[in-house]
Short mmCIF file of N, CA and C in Angstrom, two decimals:
data_model
loop_
_atom_site.label_atom_id
_atom_site.label_comp_id
_atom_site.label_asym_id
_atom_site.label_seq_id
_atom_site.Cartn_x
_atom_site.Cartn_y
_atom_site.Cartn_z
N MET A 1 8.68 -13.91 -12.78
CA MET A 1 7.43 -13.57 -11.87
C MET A 1 6.28 -13.53 -12.97
N SER A 2 5.19 -13.97 -12.24
CA SER A 2 3.84 -14.05 -13.04
C SER A 2 2.98 -12.99 -12.72
N HIS A 3 3.25 -11.84 -13.45
CA HIS A 3 2.53 -10.60 -13.29
C HIS A 3 1.13 -10.63 -13.42
N LYS A 4 0.87 -11.66 -14.37
CA LYS A 4 -0.73 -11.84 -14.63
C LYS A 4 -1.51 -12.45 -13.45
N GLN A 5 -0.85 -12.91 -12.54
CA GLN A 5 -1.51 -13.51 -11.30
C GLN A 5 -1.69 -12.40 -10.29
N ILE A 6 -1.19 -11.22 -10.33
CA ILE A 6 -1.46 -10.06 -9.50
C ILE A 6 -3.01 -9.70 -9.58
N TYR A 7 -3.54 -9.51 -8.45
CA TYR A 7 -5.02 -9.29 -8.44
C TYR A 7 -5.11 -7.86 -7.99
N TYR A 8 -5.84 -7.07 -8.56
CA TYR A 8 -5.99 -5.59 -8.22
C TYR A 8 -7.60 -5.23 -7.70
N SER A 9 -7.85 -4.93 -6.35
CA SER A 9 -9.23 -4.66 -6.11
C SER A 9 -9.63 -3.30 -6.89
N TYR A 10 -10.95 -3.06 -6.70
CA TYR A 10 -11.50 -1.87 -7.07
C TYR A 10 -10.87 -0.66 -6.15
N LYS A 11 -10.78 0.40 -6.83
CA LYS A 11 -10.34 1.64 -6.02
C LYS A 11 -11.42 2.10 -4.93
N TYR A 12 -11.24 2.20 -3.86
CA TYR A 12 -12.29 2.86 -2.90
C TYR A 12 -11.88 3.96 -2.16
N ASP A 13 -12.83 4.68 -1.42
CA ASP A 13 -12.25 5.95 -0.79
C ASP A 13 -13.16 6.29 0.43
N ASN A 14 -12.74 7.03 1.14
CA ASN A 14 -13.54 7.56 2.24
C ASN A 14 -13.28 9.03 2.18
N GLU A 15 -13.73 9.74 3.24
CA GLU A 15 -13.55 11.36 3.32
C GLU A 15 -12.02 11.68 3.42
N ARG A 16 -11.26 10.70 3.71
CA ARG A 16 -9.78 10.95 3.79
C ARG A 16 -8.93 10.78 2.62
N CYS A 17 -9.08 9.66 2.06
CA CYS A 17 -8.16 9.37 0.89
C CYS A 17 -8.66 8.12 0.00
N GLU A 18 -7.90 7.86 -1.03
CA GLU A 18 -8.33 6.68 -1.92
C GLU A 18 -7.45 5.57 -1.56
N TYR A 19 -7.89 4.47 -1.79
CA TYR A 19 -7.16 3.23 -1.31
C TYR A 19 -7.41 1.94 -2.38
N TRP A 20 -6.44 1.10 -2.48
CA TRP A 20 -6.32 0.04 -3.33
C TRP A 20 -5.62 -1.06 -2.52
N GLN A 21 -6.16 -2.28 -2.82
CA GLN A 21 -5.65 -3.49 -2.34
C GLN A 21 -4.90 -4.32 -3.47
N VAL A 22 -3.81 -4.77 -3.28
CA VAL A 22 -3.15 -5.44 -4.33
C VAL A 22 -2.84 -6.99 -3.82
N MET A 23 -3.44 -8.04 -4.38
CA MET A 23 -3.08 -9.35 -3.68
C MET A 23 -2.12 -10.05 -4.68
N LEU A 24 -1.01 -10.41 -4.10
CA LEU A 24 0.19 -10.99 -4.68
C LEU A 24 0.14 -12.47 -4.72
N PRO A 25 0.36 -13.20 -5.61
CA PRO A 25 0.56 -14.67 -5.58
C PRO A 25 1.68 -15.03 -4.75
N LYS A 26 1.71 -16.35 -4.23
CA LYS A 26 2.51 -16.69 -3.36
C LYS A 26 3.91 -16.71 -3.62
N ASP A 27 4.37 -16.86 -5.00
CA ASP A 27 5.71 -16.74 -5.43
C ASP A 27 6.24 -15.39 -5.45
N ILE A 28 5.36 -14.54 -5.63
CA ILE A 28 5.85 -12.94 -5.54
C ILE A 28 5.69 -12.47 -4.03
N ALA A 29 4.68 -12.91 -3.31
CA ALA A 29 4.59 -12.42 -1.93
C ALA A 29 5.91 -12.93 -1.20
N ARG A 30 6.46 -14.04 -1.33
CA ARG A 30 7.63 -14.53 -0.66
C ARG A 30 8.85 -13.48 -0.86
N LEU A 31 8.75 -12.63 -1.86
CA LEU A 31 9.88 -11.71 -2.23
C LEU A 31 9.61 -10.35 -1.56
N ALA A 32 8.47 -10.22 -1.09
CA ALA A 32 8.04 -8.81 -0.50
C ALA A 32 8.70 -8.84 0.88
N PRO A 33 9.28 -7.82 1.32
CA PRO A 33 9.83 -7.58 2.68
C PRO A 33 8.59 -7.48 3.61
N LYS A 34 8.82 -8.15 5.03
CA LYS A 34 7.79 -8.26 5.87
C LYS A 34 8.26 -7.33 7.06
N THR A 35 9.37 -6.69 6.95
CA THR A 35 9.82 -5.94 8.25
C THR A 35 9.47 -4.39 7.91
N HIS A 36 9.33 -3.88 6.72
CA HIS A 36 8.99 -2.60 6.50
C HIS A 36 8.08 -2.40 5.38
N LEU A 37 7.69 -1.07 5.41
CA LEU A 37 6.76 -0.73 4.24
C LEU A 37 7.39 -0.37 3.07
N MET A 38 7.08 -0.79 1.90
CA MET A 38 7.80 -0.97 0.66
C MET A 38 7.80 0.54 0.09
N SER A 39 8.77 0.99 -0.55
CA SER A 39 8.86 2.33 -1.38
C SER A 39 8.10 1.98 -2.50
N GLU A 40 7.79 2.94 -3.36
CA GLU A 40 7.08 2.78 -4.63
C GLU A 40 8.04 1.94 -5.70
N SER A 41 9.41 2.19 -5.55
CA SER A 41 10.21 1.40 -6.46
C SER A 41 10.40 -0.01 -6.06
N GLU A 42 10.18 -0.35 -4.77
CA GLU A 42 10.28 -1.74 -4.26
C GLU A 42 8.83 -2.40 -4.79
N TRP A 43 7.68 -1.92 -4.53
CA TRP A 43 6.45 -2.76 -5.08
C TRP A 43 6.35 -2.67 -6.46
N ARG A 44 6.92 -1.66 -7.32
CA ARG A 44 7.02 -1.91 -8.76
C ARG A 44 7.89 -2.82 -9.23
N ASN A 45 9.08 -3.03 -8.59
CA ASN A 45 10.00 -4.11 -8.80
C ASN A 45 9.49 -5.57 -8.58
N LEU A 46 8.14 -5.67 -7.93
CA LEU A 46 7.62 -7.05 -7.77
C LEU A 46 6.71 -7.19 -8.80
N GLY A 47 6.32 -6.15 -9.55
CA GLY A 47 5.46 -6.33 -10.88
C GLY A 47 4.25 -5.58 -10.65
N VAL A 48 3.95 -4.97 -9.37
CA VAL A 48 2.76 -4.34 -9.32
C VAL A 48 2.90 -3.05 -10.22
N GLN A 49 1.55 -2.86 -10.90
CA GLN A 49 1.42 -1.80 -11.83
C GLN A 49 0.22 -0.77 -11.48
N GLN A 50 0.62 0.45 -11.05
CA GLN A 50 -0.13 1.33 -10.39
C GLN A 50 0.26 2.71 -11.03
N SER A 51 -0.69 3.80 -11.16
CA SER A 51 -0.22 5.12 -11.57
C SER A 51 0.69 5.55 -10.36
N GLN A 52 1.40 6.65 -10.64
CA GLN A 52 2.21 7.18 -9.67
C GLN A 52 1.49 7.84 -8.47
N GLY A 53 2.23 7.67 -7.30
CA GLY A 53 1.71 8.44 -6.04
C GLY A 53 1.23 7.65 -5.15
N TRP A 54 0.87 6.34 -5.43
CA TRP A 54 0.40 5.40 -4.40
C TRP A 54 1.42 5.07 -3.36
N VAL A 55 0.97 4.99 -2.11
CA VAL A 55 1.95 4.71 -0.99
C VAL A 55 1.44 3.44 -0.31
N HIS A 56 2.48 2.52 -0.12
CA HIS A 56 2.23 1.22 0.79
C HIS A 56 2.23 1.76 2.25
N TYR A 57 1.08 1.64 2.68
CA TYR A 57 0.74 2.60 4.08
C TYR A 57 0.78 1.63 5.24
N MET A 58 0.37 0.36 4.96
CA MET A 58 0.09 -0.63 6.23
C MET A 58 0.44 -1.99 5.78
N ILE A 59 1.02 -2.75 6.74
CA ILE A 59 1.18 -4.18 6.55
C ILE A 59 0.05 -4.77 7.63
N HIS A 60 -0.76 -5.72 7.27
CA HIS A 60 -1.67 -6.55 7.95
C HIS A 60 -1.06 -7.96 7.93
N GLU A 61 -0.30 -8.32 9.11
CA GLU A 61 0.46 -9.64 9.12
C GLU A 61 -0.33 -10.82 8.66
N PRO A 62 -1.59 -11.11 9.15
CA PRO A 62 -2.30 -12.10 8.79
C PRO A 62 -2.35 -12.37 7.36
N GLU A 63 -2.41 -11.28 6.46
CA GLU A 63 -2.56 -11.23 5.06
C GLU A 63 -1.44 -10.33 4.55
N SER A 64 -0.10 -10.78 4.73
CA SER A 64 1.01 -9.84 4.26
C SER A 64 1.11 -9.88 2.66
N HIS A 65 0.41 -10.94 2.07
CA HIS A 65 0.35 -10.89 0.65
C HIS A 65 -0.36 -9.98 0.06
N VAL A 66 -1.28 -9.22 0.85
CA VAL A 66 -2.03 -8.12 0.32
C VAL A 66 -1.37 -6.83 0.62
N LEU A 67 -1.26 -6.02 -0.55
CA LEU A 67 -0.67 -4.81 -0.35
C LEU A 67 -1.53 -3.76 -0.13
N LEU A 68 -1.46 -2.84 0.91
CA LEU A 68 -2.53 -1.84 1.37
C LEU A 68 -1.93 -0.42 0.79
N LEU A 69 -2.43 0.01 -0.36
CA LEU A 69 -2.02 1.16 -0.90
C LEU A 69 -2.97 2.28 -0.73
N ARG A 70 -2.21 3.50 -0.36
CA ARG A 70 -3.13 4.82 -0.26
C ARG A 70 -2.75 5.72 -1.46
N GLY A 71 -3.62 6.43 -1.91
CA GLY A 71 -3.45 7.36 -2.89
C GLY A 71 -3.97 8.77 -2.53
N HIS A 72 -4.33 9.61 -3.42
CA HIS A 72 -4.59 10.96 -3.19
C HIS A 72 -5.51 11.14 -2.02
N CYS A 73 -4.96 12.06 -1.22
CA CYS A 73 -5.60 12.70 -0.09
C CYS A 73 -5.95 14.19 -0.21
N PRO A 74 -7.21 14.47 -0.11
CA PRO A 74 -7.59 15.97 -0.27
C PRO A 74 -6.67 16.94 0.62
N ARG A 75 -6.44 18.02 0.34
CA ARG A 75 -5.65 18.96 0.98
C ARG A 75 -6.31 19.29 2.40
N SER A 76 -7.46 19.22 2.53
CA SER A 76 -8.33 19.45 3.75
C SER A 76 -7.97 18.28 4.73
N GLN A 77 -7.31 17.29 4.35
CA GLN A 77 -6.98 16.18 5.21
C GLN A 77 -5.48 16.03 5.59
N ARG A 78 -4.72 17.13 5.16
CA ARG A 78 -3.38 17.21 5.33
C ARG A 78 -2.87 18.21 6.55
N ASN A 79 -1.79 17.85 7.05
CA ASN A 79 -1.28 18.76 8.10
C ASN A 79 -0.52 19.90 7.38
N GLU A 80 0.16 20.74 8.14
CA GLU A 80 1.05 22.01 7.67
C GLU A 80 2.15 21.30 6.67
N ALA A 81 2.66 20.18 6.99
CA ALA A 81 3.81 19.65 6.28
C ALA A 81 3.47 18.78 5.02
N GLY A 82 2.01 18.85 4.73
CA GLY A 82 1.52 18.16 3.62
C GLY A 82 1.30 16.65 3.71
N GLU A 83 1.34 16.19 4.94
CA GLU A 83 1.21 14.82 5.11
C GLU A 83 -0.11 14.55 5.68
N PRO A 84 -0.79 13.34 5.42
CA PRO A 84 -2.18 13.15 5.92
C PRO A 84 -2.19 13.15 7.42
N PHE A 85 -3.13 13.61 7.96
CA PHE A 85 -3.35 13.71 9.47
C PHE A 85 -3.11 12.39 10.27
N PHE A 86 -3.64 11.36 9.69
CA PHE A 86 -3.53 10.02 10.23
C PHE A 86 -2.46 9.37 9.86
N GLY A 87 -1.68 9.59 9.04
CA GLY A 87 -0.71 8.85 8.21
C GLY A 87 0.65 8.74 8.88
N LEU A 88 1.14 9.66 9.88
CA LEU A 88 2.42 9.60 10.26
C LEU A 88 2.67 8.32 11.24
N LYS A 89 1.86 7.79 12.05
CA LYS A 89 2.07 6.75 12.69
C LYS A 89 1.77 5.40 12.01
N LEU A 90 0.79 5.45 10.91
CA LEU A 90 0.50 4.15 10.20
C LEU A 90 1.67 3.84 9.21
N TYR A 91 2.36 4.88 8.92
CA TYR A 91 3.34 4.63 7.90
C TYR A 91 4.49 3.59 8.45
N ALA A 92 4.67 3.71 9.68
CA ALA A 92 5.73 2.83 10.32
C ALA A 92 5.06 1.63 11.01
N ALA A 93 3.79 1.60 10.96
CA ALA A 93 2.98 0.50 11.77
C ALA A 93 3.07 -0.75 10.96
N VAL A 94 3.36 -1.91 11.71
CA VAL A 94 3.20 -3.27 11.27
C VAL A 94 2.10 -3.91 12.31
N LEU A 95 0.99 -4.13 11.75
CA LEU A 95 -0.14 -4.53 12.55
C LEU A 95 -0.20 -5.98 12.82
N THR A 96 -0.71 -6.41 13.92
CA THR A 96 -0.90 -7.85 14.11
C THR A 96 -2.35 -7.92 14.78
N CYS A 97 -2.91 -9.26 14.53
CA CYS A 97 -4.25 -9.42 15.05
C CYS A 97 -4.05 -10.35 16.28
#
């Protein structure tokens, strides 16, 4: 696999969390599952290199080669279980346009 072709966007954030987009080249994107969100070990096995703690939180079907990763969420934006307020439904979401 050509890990050099993986493109990493700049990290961005809002009042809730930090985000990162990772664009996979076609040869690697074909290996990514389209039916579920990847665990950290799954996206690392594709060659994605990020610090620990990033979560693949959403699939946008028209651009399934783009991994949408979410990172640190401030405590003020978490529920009693420690999960992001808005994250429970998005974790399992596969979005279509």
